CSV table of C-alpha atoms in Angstrom, one decimal:
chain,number,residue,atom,x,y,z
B,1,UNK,CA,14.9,-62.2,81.7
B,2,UNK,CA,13.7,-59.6,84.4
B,3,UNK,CA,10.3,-61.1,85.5
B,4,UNK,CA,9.3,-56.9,85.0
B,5,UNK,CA,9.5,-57.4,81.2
B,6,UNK,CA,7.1,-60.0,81.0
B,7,UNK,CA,4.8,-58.5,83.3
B,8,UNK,CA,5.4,-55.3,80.9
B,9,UNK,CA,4.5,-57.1,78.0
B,10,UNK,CA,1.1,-58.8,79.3
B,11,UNK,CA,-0.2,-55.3,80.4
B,12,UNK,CA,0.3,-53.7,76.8
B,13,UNK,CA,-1.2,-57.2,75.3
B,14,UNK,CA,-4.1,-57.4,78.1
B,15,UNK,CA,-4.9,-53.8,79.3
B,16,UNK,CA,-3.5,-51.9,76.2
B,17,UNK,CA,-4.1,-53.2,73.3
B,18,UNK,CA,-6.5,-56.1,74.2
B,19,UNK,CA,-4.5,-58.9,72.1
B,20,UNK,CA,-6.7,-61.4,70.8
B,21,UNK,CA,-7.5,-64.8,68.4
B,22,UNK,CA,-6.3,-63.9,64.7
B,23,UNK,CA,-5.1,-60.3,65.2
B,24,UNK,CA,-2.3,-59.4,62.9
B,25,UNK,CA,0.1,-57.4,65.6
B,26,UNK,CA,3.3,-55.2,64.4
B,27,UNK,CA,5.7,-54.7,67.1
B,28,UNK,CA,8.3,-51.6,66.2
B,29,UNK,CA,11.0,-51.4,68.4
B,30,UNK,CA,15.0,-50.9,69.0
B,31,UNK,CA,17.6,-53.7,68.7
B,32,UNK,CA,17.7,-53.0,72.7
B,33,UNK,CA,14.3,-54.0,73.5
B,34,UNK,CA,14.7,-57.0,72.2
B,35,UNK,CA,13.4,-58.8,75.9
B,36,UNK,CA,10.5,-56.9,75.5
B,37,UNK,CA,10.0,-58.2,72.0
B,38,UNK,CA,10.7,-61.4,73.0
B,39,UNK,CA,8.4,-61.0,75.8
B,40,UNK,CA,5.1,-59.6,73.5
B,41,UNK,CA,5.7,-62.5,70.9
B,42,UNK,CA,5.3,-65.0,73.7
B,43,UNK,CA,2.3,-63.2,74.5
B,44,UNK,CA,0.9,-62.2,70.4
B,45,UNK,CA,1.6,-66.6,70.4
B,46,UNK,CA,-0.8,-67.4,73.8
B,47,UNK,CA,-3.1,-65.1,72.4
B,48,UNK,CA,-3.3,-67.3,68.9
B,49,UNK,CA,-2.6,-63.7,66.7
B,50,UNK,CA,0.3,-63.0,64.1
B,51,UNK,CA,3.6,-61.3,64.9
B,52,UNK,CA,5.1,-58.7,62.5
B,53,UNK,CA,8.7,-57.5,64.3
B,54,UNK,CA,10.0,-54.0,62.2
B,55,UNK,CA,13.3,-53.0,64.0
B,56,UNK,CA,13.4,-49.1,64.7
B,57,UNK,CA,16.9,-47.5,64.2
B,58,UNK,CA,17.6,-43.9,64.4
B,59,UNK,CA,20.5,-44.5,63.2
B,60,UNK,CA,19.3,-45.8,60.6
B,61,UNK,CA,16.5,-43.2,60.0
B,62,UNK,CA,19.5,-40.6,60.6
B,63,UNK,CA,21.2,-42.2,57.4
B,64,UNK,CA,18.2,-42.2,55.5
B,65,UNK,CA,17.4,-38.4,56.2
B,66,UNK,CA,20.5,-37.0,55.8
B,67,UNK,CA,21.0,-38.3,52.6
B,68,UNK,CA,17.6,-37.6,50.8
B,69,UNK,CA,16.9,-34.9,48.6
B,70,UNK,CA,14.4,-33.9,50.7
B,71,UNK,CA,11.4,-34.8,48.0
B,72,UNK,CA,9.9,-37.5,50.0
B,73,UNK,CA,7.0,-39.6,48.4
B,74,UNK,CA,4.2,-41.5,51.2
B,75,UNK,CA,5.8,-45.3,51.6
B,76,UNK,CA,3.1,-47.4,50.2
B,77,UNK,CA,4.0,-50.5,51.3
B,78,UNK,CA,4.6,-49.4,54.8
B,79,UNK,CA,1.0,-48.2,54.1
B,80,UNK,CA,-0.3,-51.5,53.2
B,81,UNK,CA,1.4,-53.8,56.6
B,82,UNK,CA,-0.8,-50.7,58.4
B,83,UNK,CA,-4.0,-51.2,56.6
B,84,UNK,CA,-3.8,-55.1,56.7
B,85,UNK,CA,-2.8,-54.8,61.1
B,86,UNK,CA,-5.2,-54.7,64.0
B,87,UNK,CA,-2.7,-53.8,66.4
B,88,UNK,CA,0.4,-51.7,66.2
B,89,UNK,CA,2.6,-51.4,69.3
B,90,UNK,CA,5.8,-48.8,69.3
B,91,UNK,CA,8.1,-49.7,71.6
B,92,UNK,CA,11.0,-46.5,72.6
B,93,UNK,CA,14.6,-47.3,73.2
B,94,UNK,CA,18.1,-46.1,72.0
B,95,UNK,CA,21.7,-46.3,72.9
B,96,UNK,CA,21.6,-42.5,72.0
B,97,UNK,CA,18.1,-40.3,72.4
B,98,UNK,CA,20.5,-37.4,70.2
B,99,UNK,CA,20.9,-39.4,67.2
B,100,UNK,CA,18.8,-37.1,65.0
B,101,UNK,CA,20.2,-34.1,66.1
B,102,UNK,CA,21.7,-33.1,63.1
B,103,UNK,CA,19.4,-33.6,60.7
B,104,UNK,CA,17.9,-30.6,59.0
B,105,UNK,CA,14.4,-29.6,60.5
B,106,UNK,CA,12.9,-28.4,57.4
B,107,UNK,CA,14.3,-32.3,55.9
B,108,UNK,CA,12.6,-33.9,59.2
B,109,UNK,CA,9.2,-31.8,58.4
B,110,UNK,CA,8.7,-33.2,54.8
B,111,UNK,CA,9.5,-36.2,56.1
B,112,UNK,CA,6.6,-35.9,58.5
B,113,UNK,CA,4.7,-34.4,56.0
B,114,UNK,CA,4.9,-37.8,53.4
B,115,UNK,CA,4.7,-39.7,56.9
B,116,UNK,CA,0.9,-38.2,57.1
B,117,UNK,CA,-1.3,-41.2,55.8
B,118,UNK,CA,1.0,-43.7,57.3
B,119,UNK,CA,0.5,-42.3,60.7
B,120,UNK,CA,-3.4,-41.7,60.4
B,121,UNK,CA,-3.8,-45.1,59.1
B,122,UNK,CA,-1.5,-46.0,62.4
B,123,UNK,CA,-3.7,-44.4,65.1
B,124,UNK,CA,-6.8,-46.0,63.4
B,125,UNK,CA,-6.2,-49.0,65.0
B,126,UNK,CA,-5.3,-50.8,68.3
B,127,UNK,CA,-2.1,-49.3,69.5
B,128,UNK,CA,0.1,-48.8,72.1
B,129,UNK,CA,3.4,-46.4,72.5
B,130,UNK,CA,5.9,-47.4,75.5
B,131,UNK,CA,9.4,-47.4,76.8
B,132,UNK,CA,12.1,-49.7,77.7
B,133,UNK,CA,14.3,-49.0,79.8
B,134,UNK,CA,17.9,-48.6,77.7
B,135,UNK,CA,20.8,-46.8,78.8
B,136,UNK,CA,20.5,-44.5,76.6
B,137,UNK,CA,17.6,-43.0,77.8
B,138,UNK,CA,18.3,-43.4,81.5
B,139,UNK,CA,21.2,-41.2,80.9
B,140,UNK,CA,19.4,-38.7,79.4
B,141,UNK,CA,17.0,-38.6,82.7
B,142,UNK,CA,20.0,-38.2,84.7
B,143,UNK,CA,19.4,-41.9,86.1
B,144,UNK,CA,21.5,-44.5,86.4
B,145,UNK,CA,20.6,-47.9,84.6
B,146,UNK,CA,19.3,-49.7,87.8
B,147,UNK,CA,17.9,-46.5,88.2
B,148,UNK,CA,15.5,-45.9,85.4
B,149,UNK,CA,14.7,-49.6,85.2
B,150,UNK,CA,12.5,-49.1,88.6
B,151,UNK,CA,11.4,-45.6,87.5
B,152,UNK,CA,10.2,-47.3,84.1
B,153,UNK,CA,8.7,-50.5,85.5
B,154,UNK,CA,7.3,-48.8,88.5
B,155,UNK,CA,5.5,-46.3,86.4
B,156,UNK,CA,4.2,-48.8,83.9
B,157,UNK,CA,3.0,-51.6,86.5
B,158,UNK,CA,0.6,-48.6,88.3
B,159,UNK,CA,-2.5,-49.9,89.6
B,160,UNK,CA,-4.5,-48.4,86.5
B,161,UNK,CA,-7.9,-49.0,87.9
B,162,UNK,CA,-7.6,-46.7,91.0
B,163,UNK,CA,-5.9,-44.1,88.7
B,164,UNK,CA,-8.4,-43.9,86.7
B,165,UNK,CA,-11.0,-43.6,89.5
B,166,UNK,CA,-8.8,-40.5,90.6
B,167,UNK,CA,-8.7,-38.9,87.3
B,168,UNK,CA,-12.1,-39.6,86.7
B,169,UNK,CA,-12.7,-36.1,88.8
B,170,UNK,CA,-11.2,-33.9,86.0
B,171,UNK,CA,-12.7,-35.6,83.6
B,172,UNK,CA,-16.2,-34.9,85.0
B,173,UNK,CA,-15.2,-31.3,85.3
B,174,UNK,CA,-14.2,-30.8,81.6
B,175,UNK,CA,-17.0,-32.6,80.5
B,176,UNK,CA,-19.4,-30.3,82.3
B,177,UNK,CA,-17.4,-27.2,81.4
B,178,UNK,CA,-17.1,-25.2,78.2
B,179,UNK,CA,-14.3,-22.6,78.7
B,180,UNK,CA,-11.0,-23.6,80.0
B,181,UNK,CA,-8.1,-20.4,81.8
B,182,UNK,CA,-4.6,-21.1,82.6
B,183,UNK,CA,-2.6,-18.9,84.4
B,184,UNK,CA,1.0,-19.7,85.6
B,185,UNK,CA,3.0,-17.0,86.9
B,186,UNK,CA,3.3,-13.9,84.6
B,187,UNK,CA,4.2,-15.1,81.2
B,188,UNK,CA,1.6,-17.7,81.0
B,189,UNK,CA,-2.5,-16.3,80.3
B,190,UNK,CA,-4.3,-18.8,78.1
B,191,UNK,CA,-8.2,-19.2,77.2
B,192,UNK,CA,-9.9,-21.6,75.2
B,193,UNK,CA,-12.9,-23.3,74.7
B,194,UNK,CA,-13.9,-26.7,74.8
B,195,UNK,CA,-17.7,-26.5,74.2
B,196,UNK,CA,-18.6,-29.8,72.6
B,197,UNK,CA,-15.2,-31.5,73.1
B,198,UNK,CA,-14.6,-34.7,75.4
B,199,UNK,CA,-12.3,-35.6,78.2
B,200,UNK,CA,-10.3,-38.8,78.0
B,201,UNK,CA,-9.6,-40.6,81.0
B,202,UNK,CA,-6.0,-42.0,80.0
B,203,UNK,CA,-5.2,-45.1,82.3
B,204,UNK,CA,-2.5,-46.3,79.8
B,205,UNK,CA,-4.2,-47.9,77.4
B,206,UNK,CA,-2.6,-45.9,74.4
B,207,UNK,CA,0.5,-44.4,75.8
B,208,UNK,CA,2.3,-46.7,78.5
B,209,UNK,CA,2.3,-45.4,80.8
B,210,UNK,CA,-0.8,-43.2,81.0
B,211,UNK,CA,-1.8,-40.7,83.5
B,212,UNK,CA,-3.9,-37.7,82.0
B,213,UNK,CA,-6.7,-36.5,81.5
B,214,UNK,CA,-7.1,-34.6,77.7
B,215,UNK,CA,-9.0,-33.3,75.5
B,216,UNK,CA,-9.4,-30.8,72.2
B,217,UNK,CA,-9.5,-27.3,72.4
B,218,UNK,CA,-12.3,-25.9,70.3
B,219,UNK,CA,-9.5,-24.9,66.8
B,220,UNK,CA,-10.3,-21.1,66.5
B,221,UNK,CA,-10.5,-20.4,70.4
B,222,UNK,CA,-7.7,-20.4,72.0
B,223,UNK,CA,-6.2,-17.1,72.7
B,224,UNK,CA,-3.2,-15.4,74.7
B,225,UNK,CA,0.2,-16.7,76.0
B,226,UNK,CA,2.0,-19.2,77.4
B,227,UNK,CA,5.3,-20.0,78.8
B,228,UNK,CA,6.4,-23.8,78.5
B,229,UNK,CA,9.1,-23.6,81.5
B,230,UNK,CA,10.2,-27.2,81.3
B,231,UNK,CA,12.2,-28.4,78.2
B,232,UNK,CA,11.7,-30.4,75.6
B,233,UNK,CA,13.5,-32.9,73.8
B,234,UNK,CA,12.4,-32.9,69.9
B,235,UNK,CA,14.8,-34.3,67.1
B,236,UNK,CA,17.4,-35.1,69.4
B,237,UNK,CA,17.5,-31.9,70.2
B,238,UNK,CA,16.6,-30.1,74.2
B,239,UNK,CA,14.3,-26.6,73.1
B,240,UNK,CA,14.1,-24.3,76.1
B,241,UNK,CA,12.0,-21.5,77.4
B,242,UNK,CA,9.3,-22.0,75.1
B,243,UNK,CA,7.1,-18.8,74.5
B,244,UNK,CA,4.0,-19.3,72.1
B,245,UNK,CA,1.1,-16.3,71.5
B,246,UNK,CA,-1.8,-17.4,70.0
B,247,UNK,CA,-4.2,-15.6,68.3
B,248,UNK,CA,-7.8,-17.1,66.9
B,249,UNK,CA,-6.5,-20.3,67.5
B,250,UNK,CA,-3.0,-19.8,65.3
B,251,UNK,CA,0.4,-19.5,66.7
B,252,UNK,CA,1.1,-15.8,65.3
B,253,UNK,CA,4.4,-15.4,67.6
B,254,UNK,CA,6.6,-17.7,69.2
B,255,UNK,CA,10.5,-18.4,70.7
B,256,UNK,CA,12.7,-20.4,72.4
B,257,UNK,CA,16.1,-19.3,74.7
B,258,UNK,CA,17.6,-22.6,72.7
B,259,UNK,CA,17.2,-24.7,69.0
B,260,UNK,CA,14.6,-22.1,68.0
B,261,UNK,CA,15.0,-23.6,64.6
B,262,UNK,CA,13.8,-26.9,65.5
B,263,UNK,CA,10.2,-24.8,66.1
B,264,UNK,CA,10.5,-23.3,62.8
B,265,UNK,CA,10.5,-26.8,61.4
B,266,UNK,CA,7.7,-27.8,63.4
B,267,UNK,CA,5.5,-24.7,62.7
B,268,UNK,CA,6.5,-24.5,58.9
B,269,UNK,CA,5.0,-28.5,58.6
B,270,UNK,CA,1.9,-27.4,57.9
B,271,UNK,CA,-1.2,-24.7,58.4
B,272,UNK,CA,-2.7,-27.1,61.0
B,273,UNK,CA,1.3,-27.4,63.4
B,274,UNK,CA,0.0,-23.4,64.1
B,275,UNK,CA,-3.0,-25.0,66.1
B,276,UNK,CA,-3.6,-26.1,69.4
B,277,UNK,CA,-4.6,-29.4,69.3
B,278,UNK,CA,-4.5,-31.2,72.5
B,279,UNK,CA,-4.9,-29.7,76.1
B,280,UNK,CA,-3.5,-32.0,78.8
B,281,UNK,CA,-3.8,-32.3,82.3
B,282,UNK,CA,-0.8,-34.5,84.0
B,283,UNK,CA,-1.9,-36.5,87.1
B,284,UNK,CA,0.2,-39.5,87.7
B,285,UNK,CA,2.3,-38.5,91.1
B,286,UNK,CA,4.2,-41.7,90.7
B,287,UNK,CA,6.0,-40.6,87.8
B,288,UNK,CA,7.6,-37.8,90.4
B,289,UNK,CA,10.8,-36.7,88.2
B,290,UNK,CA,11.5,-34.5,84.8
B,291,UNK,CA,13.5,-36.9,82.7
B,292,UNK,CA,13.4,-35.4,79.3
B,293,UNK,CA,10.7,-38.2,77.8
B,294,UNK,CA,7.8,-36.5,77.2
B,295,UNK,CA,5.4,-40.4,77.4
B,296,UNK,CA,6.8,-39.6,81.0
B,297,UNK,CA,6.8,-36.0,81.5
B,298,UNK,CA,3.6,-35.1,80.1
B,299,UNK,CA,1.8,-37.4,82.9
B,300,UNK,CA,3.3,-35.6,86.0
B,301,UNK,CA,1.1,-34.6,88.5
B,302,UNK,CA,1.1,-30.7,89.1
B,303,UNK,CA,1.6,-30.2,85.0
B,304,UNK,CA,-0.6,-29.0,82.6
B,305,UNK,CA,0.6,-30.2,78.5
B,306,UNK,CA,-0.5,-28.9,75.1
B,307,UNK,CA,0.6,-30.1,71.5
B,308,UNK,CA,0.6,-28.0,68.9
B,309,UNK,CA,-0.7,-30.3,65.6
B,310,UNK,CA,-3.1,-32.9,65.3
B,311,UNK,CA,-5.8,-33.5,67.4
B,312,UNK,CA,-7.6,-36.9,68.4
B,313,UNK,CA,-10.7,-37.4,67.0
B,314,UNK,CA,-12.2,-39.2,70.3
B,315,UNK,CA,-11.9,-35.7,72.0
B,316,UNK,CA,-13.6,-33.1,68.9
B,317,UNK,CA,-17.5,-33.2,69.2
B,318,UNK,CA,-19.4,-33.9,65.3
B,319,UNK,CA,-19.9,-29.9,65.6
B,320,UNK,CA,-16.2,-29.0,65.7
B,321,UNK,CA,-13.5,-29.0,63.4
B,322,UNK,CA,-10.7,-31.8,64.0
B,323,UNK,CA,-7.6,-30.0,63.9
B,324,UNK,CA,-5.1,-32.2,61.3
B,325,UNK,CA,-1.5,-31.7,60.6
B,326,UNK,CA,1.3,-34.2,60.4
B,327,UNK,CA,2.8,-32.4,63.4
B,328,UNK,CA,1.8,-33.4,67.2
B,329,UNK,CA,4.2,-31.3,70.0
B,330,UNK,CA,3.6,-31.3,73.6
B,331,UNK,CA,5.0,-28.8,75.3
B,332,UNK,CA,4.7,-28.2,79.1
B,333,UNK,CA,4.0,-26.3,82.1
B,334,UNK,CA,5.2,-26.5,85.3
B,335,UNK,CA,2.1,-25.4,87.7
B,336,UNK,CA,2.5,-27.0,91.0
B,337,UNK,CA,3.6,-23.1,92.2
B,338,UNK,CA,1.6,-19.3,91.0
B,339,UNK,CA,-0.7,-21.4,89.1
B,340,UNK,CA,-4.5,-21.9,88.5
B,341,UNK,CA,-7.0,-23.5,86.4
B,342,UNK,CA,-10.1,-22.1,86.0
B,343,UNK,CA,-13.0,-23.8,83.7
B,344,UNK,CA,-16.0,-21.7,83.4
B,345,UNK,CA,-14.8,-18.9,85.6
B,346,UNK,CA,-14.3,-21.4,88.8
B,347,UNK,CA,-10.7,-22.8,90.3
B,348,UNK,CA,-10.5,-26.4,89.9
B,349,UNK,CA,-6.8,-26.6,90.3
B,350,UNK,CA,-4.9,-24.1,92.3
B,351,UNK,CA,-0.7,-24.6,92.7
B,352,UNK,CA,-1.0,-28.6,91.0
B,353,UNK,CA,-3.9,-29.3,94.0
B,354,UNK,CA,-6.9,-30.3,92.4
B,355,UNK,CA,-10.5,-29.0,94.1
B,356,UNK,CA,-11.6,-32.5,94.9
B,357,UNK,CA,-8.4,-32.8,96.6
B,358,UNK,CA,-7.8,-32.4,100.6
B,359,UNK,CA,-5.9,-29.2,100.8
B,360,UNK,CA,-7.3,-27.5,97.9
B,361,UNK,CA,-7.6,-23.6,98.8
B,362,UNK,CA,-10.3,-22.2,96.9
């Protein structure tokens, strides 16, 4: 076994997810991760807790969705493994990232839909989401195997304590600020507040690798447009030249140059998918490539993220609303060129340069 895997799987037990005597630990992952499986149940087995291995198939989910009447009820059993876990770690993977593809988007948002109390009662506990590196997926970045292996490993193994101390600057700044601008070129002009909302400094201990610094925007605030340049990849389909308006906090326009239906699945999911519910700021410059994964591509530096849907409850103050929807879609811009941020009317990032940068040009 690659000594990288093991070294993968103590940093989600250790750093993310903080493994320990008697926890009951579900492990969801592809037939092709098995090393890393193997590797985390050595770990779960040092650390004197319980294993639970579900294998996650999209083949298998493609079978299933395809071939159900669409009425989908909430799976109560998978419900109950949740509520009797303390940790839950999701491990990504694939011989073929497009395997969903076909399925219907309006079939894959009442899934999502029924999927609702399973996934809250998910993110109420310990957990970590991360990737192996399958061929699949290195493919899809454009990588070879060899390739995407370092990229992965290299990412993941960051030295999480000095990024952290580095994103620790915007984090200070959105937590001392209350309105937030983006500008990006000329099809990107977006306000919003985040009076009463907090930063979280994200060193990896949820998503694997971290690198970002988010938070909620206030629900009703955010106003004007924005251009997502870079793609997506959603359903096993790529969604291009993303343009969303946004008025009182709801989406009231939106397109895309390609699989504009798979937004119309995602915005018809619910009343709270027409919400801005995350703001995210990318700052890990060691993930230095666009690879079509957003756990990668939402953490590069000179990016700013948002996802339409739920928002985390860490970030929304006890005097705003927690945005909740079954839905949770980053989209991204590219801002390292034409762009600013401003919070409370001052730059704090001009062209992907932050202002307690060197080179930063107020």
């Amino acid at each position: 076994m690659d000594p990288r895997i093991r070294d993968h799987a103590r940093i989600i037990a250790d750093h993310s997810t903080d493994i320990g005597e008697g926890d009951n630990v579900v492990i969801s992952a592809p037939a092709d991760a098995e090393d890393l499986v193997v590797a985390l149940h050595e770990e779960v087995a040092d650390r004197g807790a319980t294993p639970v291995y579900t294998n996650s198939s999209e083949r298998a989910a493609r079978a299933y969705l395809r071939n159900h009447d669409g009425e989908f009820e909430t799976p109560s059993h998978l419900l109950a493994l949740y509520e009797e876990m303390d940790v839950y770690v999701a491990v990504r993977g694939g011989e073929n990232a497009s395997e969903t593809g076909d399925v219907d988007p309006e079939t894959t948002a009442a899934h999502r839909r029924a999927m609702q109390p399973v996934l809250t009662e998910r993110l109420s506990k310990r957990w970590c989401g991360t990737q192996f590196p399958t061929a699949g997926f290195a493919q899809l970045a454009g990588m070879s195997t060899e390739g995407y292996e370092n990229f992965v490993w290299d990412a993941v193994s960051l030295d999480w304590d000095a990024q952290g101390e580095f994103q620790q600057g915007m984090v200070d700044v959105l937590n001392e600020g209350e309105s937030v601008r983006i500008r990006s070129g000329e099809r990107t002009d977006l306000t919003m507040s985040i009076a009463g909302n907090v930063a979280i400094n994200d060193t990896g201990k949820k998503n694997l690798p971290g690198g970002e610094v988010f938070t909620a925007p206030v629900r009703e605030s955010v106003e004007g447009t924005v251009h997502f340049d870079l793609p997506l990849y959603r359903q096993g389909r790529e969604i291009e030249d993303v343009h969303v308006t946004f008025d009182e906090g709801r989406v009231v326009e939106y397109s895309a140059e390609r699989n504009e239906s798979v937004l119309d699945g995602i915005f018809e999911t619910d009343e709270g998918a027409r919400y801005l519910g995350e703001l995210g700021i990318g700052m890990n410059r060691a993930i230095d490539r666009f690879t079509y994964n957003m756990l990668f591509d939402e953490k590069m530096g000179d990016t700013v993220h948002m996802a339409v849907g739920s928002a985390y409850a860490e970030c929304v103050g006890e005097d705003n609303e927690v945005n909740r929807s079954a839905e949770h879609v980053d989209m991204i811009v590219d801002m390292s060129e034409d762009s600013i941020i401003e919070v409370d009317g001052e730059v704090v990032q001009r062209d992907g340069t932050f202002r307690f940068e060197d080179g930063f040009e107020a």
